[in-house]
Tab-separated table of C-alpha atoms and ligand atoms in Angstrom:
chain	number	residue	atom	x	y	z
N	1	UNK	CA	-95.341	89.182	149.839
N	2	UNK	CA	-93.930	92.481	149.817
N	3	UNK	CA	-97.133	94.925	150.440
N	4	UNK	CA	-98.273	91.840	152.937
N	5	UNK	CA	-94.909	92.202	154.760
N	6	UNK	CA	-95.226	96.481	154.963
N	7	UNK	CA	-99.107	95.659	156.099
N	8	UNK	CA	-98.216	93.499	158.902
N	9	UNK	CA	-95.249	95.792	160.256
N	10	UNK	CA	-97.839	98.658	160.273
N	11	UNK	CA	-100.009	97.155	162.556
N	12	UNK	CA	-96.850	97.720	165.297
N	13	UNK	CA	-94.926	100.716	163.804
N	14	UNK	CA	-96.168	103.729	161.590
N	15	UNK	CA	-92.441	104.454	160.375
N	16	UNK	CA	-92.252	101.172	157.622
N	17	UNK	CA	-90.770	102.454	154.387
N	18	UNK	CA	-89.463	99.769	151.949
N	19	UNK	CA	-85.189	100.055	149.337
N	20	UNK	CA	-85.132	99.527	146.465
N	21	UNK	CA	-82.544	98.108	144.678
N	22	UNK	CA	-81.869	96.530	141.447
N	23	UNK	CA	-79.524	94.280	140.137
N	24	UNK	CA	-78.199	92.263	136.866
N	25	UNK	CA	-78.855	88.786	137.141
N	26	UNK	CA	-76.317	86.236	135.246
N	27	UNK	CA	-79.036	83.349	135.026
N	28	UNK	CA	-81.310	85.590	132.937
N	29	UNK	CA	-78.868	88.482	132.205
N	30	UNK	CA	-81.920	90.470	133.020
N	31	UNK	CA	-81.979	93.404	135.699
N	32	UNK	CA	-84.409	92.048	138.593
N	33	UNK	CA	-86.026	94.826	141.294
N	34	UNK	CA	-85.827	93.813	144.960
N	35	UNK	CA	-87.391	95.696	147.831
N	36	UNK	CA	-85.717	95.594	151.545
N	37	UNK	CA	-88.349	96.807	154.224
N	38	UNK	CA	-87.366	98.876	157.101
N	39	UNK	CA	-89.920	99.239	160.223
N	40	UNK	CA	-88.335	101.768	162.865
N	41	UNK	CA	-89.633	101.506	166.503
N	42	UNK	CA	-88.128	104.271	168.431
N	43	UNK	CA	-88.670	104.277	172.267
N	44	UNK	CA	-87.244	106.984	173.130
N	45	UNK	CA	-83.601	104.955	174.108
N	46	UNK	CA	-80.033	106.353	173.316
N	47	UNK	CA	-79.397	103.321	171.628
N	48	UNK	CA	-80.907	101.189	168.577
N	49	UNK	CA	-80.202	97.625	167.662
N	50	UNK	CA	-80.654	96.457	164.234
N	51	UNK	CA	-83.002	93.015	164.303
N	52	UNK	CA	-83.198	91.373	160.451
N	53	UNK	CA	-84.039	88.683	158.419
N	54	UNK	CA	-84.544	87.431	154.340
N	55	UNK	CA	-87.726	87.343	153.244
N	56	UNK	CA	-86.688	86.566	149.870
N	57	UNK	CA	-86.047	82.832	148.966
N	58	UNK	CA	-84.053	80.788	146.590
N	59	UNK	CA	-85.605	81.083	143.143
N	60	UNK	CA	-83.485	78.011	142.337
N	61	UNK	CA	-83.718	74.430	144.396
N	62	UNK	CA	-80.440	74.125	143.403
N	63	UNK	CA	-79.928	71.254	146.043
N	64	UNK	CA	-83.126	69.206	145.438
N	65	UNK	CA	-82.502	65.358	145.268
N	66	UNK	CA	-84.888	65.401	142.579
N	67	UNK	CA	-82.530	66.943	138.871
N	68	UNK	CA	-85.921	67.808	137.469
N	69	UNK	CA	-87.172	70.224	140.159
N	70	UNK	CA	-83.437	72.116	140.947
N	71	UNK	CA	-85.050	74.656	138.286
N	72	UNK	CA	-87.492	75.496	140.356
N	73	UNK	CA	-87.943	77.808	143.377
N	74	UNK	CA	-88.137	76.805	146.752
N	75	UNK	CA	-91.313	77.651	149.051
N	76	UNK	CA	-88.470	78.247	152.326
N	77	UNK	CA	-90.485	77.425	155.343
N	78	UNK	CA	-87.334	77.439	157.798
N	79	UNK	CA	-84.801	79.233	154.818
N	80	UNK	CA	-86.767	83.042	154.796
N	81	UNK	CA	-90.193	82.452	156.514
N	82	UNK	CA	-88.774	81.608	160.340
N	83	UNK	CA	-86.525	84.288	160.954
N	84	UNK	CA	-89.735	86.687	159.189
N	85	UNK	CA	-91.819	85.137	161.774
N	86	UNK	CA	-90.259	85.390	164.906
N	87	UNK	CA	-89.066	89.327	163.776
N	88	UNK	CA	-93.049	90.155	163.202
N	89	UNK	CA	-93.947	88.302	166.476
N	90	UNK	CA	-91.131	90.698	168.245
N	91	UNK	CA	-92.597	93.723	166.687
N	92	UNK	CA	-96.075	93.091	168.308
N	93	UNK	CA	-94.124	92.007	171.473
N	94	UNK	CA	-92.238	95.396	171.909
N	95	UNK	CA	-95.382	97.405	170.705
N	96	UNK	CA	-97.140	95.853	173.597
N	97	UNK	CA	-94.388	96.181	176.236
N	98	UNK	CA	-91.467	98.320	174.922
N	99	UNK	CA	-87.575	97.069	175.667
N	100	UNK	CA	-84.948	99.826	176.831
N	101	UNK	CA	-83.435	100.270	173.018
N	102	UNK	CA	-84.890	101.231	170.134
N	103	UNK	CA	-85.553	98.595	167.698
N	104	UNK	CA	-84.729	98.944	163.539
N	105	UNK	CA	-86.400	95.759	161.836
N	106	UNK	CA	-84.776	94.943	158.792
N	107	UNK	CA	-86.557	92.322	156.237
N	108	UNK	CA	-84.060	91.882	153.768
N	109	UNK	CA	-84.558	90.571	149.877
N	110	UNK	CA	-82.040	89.571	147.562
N	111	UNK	CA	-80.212	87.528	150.187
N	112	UNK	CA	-80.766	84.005	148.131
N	113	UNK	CA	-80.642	85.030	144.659
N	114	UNK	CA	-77.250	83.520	143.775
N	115	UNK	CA	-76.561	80.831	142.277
N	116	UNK	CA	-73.322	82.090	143.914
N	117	UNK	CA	-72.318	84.049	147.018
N	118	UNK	CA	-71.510	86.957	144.374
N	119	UNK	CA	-75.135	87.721	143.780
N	120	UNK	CA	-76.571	87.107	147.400
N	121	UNK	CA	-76.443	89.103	150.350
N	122	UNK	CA	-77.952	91.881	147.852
N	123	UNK	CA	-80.184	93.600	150.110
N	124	UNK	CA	-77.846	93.578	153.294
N	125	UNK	CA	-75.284	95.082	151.109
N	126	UNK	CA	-77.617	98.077	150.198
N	127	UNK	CA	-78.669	98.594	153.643
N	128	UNK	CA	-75.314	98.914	155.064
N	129	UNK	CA	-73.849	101.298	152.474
N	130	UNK	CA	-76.838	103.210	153.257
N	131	UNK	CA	-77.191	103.303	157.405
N	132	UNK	CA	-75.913	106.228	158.889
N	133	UNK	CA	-72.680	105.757	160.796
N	134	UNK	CA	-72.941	104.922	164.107
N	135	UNK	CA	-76.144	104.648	164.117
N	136	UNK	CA	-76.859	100.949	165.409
N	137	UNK	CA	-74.828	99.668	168.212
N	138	UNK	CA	-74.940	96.044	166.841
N	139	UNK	CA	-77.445	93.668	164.810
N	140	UNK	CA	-78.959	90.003	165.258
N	141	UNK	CA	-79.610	88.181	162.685
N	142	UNK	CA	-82.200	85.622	162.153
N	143	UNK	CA	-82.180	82.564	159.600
N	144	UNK	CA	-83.071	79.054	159.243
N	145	UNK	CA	-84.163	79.029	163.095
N	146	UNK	CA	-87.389	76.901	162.600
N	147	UNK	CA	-85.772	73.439	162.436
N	148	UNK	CA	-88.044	70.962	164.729
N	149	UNK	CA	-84.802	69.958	166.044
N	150	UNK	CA	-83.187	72.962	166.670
N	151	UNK	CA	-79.666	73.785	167.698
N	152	UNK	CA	-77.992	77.201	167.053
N	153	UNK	CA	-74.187	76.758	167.468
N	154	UNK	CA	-71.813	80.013	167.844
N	155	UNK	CA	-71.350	80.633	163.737
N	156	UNK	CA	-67.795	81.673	163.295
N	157	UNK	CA	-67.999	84.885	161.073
N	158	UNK	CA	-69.886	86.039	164.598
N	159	UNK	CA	-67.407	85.115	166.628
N	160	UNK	CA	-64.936	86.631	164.890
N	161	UNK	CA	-66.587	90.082	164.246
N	162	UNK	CA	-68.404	90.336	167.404
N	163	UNK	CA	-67.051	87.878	170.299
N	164	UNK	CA	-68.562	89.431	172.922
N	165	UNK	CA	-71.898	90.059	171.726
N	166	UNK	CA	-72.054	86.336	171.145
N	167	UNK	CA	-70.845	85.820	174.331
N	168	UNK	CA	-73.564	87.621	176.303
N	169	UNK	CA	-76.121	86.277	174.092
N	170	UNK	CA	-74.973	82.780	174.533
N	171	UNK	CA	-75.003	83.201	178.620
N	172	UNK	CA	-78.345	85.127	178.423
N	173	UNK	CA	-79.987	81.897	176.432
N	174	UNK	CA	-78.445	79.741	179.221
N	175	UNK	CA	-79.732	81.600	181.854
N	176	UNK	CA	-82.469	81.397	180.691
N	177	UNK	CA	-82.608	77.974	180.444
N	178	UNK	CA	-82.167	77.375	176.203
N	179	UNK	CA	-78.935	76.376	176.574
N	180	UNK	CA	-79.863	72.712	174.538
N	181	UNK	CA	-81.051	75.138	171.740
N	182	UNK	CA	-77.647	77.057	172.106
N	183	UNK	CA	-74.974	74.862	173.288
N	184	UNK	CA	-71.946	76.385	174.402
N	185	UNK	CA	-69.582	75.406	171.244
N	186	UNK	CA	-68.652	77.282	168.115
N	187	UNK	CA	-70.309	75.815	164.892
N	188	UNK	CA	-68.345	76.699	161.278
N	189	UNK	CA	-68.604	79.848	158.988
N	190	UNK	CA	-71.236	80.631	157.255
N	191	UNK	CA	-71.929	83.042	154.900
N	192	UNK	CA	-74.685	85.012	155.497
N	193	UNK	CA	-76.524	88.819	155.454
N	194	UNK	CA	-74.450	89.560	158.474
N	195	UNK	CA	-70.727	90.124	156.343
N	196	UNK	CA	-72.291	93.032	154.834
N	197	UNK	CA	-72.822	95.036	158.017
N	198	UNK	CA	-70.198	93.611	159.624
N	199	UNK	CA	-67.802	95.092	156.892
N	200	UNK	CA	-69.745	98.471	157.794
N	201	UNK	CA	-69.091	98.433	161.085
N	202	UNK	CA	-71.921	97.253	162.837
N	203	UNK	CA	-70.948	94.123	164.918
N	204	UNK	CA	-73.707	91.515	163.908
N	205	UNK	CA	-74.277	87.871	165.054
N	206	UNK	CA	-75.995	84.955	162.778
N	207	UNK	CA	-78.454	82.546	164.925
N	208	UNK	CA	-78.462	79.743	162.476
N	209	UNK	CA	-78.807	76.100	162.486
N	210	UNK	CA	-77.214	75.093	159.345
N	211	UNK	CA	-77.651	71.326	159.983
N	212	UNK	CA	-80.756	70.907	157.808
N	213	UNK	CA	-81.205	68.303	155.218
N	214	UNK	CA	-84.016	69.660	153.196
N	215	UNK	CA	-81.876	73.108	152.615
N	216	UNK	CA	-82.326	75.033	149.378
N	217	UNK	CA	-84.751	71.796	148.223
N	218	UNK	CA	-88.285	72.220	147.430
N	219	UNK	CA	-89.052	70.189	150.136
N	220	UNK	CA	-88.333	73.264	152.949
N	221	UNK	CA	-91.798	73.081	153.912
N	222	UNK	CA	-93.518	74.246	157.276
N	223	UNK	CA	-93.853	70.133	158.451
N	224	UNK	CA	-89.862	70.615	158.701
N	225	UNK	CA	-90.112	73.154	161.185
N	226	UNK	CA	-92.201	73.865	164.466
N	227	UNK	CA	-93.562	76.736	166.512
N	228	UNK	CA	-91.517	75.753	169.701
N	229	UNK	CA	-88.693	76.083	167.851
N	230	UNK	CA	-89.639	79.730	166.661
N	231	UNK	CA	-90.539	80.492	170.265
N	232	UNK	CA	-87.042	79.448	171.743
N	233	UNK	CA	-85.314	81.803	169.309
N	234	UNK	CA	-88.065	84.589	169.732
N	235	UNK	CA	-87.636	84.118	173.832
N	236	UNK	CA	-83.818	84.134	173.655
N	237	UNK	CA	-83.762	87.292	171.614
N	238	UNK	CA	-86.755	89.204	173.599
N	239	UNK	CA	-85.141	88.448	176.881
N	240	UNK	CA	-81.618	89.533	175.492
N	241	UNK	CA	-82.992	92.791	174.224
N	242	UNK	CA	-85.297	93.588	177.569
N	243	UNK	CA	-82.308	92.665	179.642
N	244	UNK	CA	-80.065	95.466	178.035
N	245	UNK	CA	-79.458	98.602	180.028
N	246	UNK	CA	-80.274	101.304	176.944
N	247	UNK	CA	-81.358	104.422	178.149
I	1	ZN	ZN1	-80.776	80.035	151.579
């Protein structure tokens, strides 16, 4: 998934270089490699936003229905693959007709390892110790956007981090005309990739629809989600970015 991930970003960017990072796992007590990949697309803009999502999924179904298959991993259609989806679909978007910022991709692993919040959020964490300061003027985070019936409420760890960037995204979607996707009402706090660079200082928003039964089973499967929803989530961030005033 890895080398397939770098392969597809190189078809839009030549600057793709993948992190490494390693950690101690408690189920196995054994030290598992991870691998965050980075794909750079510089337009020659003053400023860069940082767009990301996990690509790594839960090795555990810890919430399964089913006690005999919480050992096993989940395949994470909408929990990993969406937010991957809609950030490669971007990348060909912006190669094709560049937006007025620069654009840092950021596939992240590690962010589902767990079984608790102590060992997720892995490869965030290692990117943000690691990004030059100042260097992104705020992020966007994508996850569990492919629901078939999909509505992305304001997450409160984005609120409270980065108000107003939630705030213009929010009006953009609506002016756009997404606002049933994005309703104009705060949702609760979720725990996500975006702590870690918010703790850095880079103010970073989660789109997330959190209201989905099947999540962390082994039954989040692609007939859970649906391309319209994917498109809604890619439109509302590619009209966001194009609509900035970078340069
Ligand atoms: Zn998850």
């Amino acid at each position: 998934m890895r080398d397939w991930l770098v392969a597809q970003a190189k078809k839009h960017t030549d600057s793709v270089r993948t992190q490494e990072l390693s950690h101690v796992w408690s189920t196995t007590g054994k030290t598992v490699k991870m691998f965050n990949v980075v794909a750079d697309m510089e337009f020659g803009a003053k400023k860069t936003v940082l767009l990301l999502a996990h690509w790594d999924t839960r090795p555990t179904a810890d919430e399964d229905t089913d006690p005999a298959k919480r050992k096993k991993p989940i395949l994470g259609a909408n929990d990993g693959a969406s937010g991957v989806a809609v950030l490669l679909e971007l990348m060909r978007a912006f190669k094709e007709k560049p937006p007025p910022v620069n654009v840092t991709f950021l596939f992240t692993d590690g962010e589902d390892l767990g079984p608790d919040l102590d060992e997720m959020f892995l490869g965030a964490e290692h990117f943000a110790k690691s990004a030059p300061p100042g260097r992104y003027a705020y992020g966007i985070l994508l996850d569990m956007i492919g629901d078939k019936n999909l509505v992305i409420e304001k997450e409160q760890y984005s609120i409270y981090y980065a108000r107003n960037l939630v705030d213009r995204f929010w009006l953009n979607a609506r002016r756009i005309g997404l606002s049933r996707h994005f309703p104009d009402r705060s949702g609760t706090w979720i725990a996500d990739d975006h702590l870690a660079l918010n703790a850095r200082g880079i103010p970073t928003i989660d789109l997330i629809d959190f209201d989905y039964p099947y999540w962390h089973t082994t039954a989040d499967t692609d007939d859970k989600c649906s391309a319209e929803s994917l498109e809604v989530v890619g439109r509302a961030v590619e009209s966001f970015l194009r609509n900035e005033k970078g340069r």
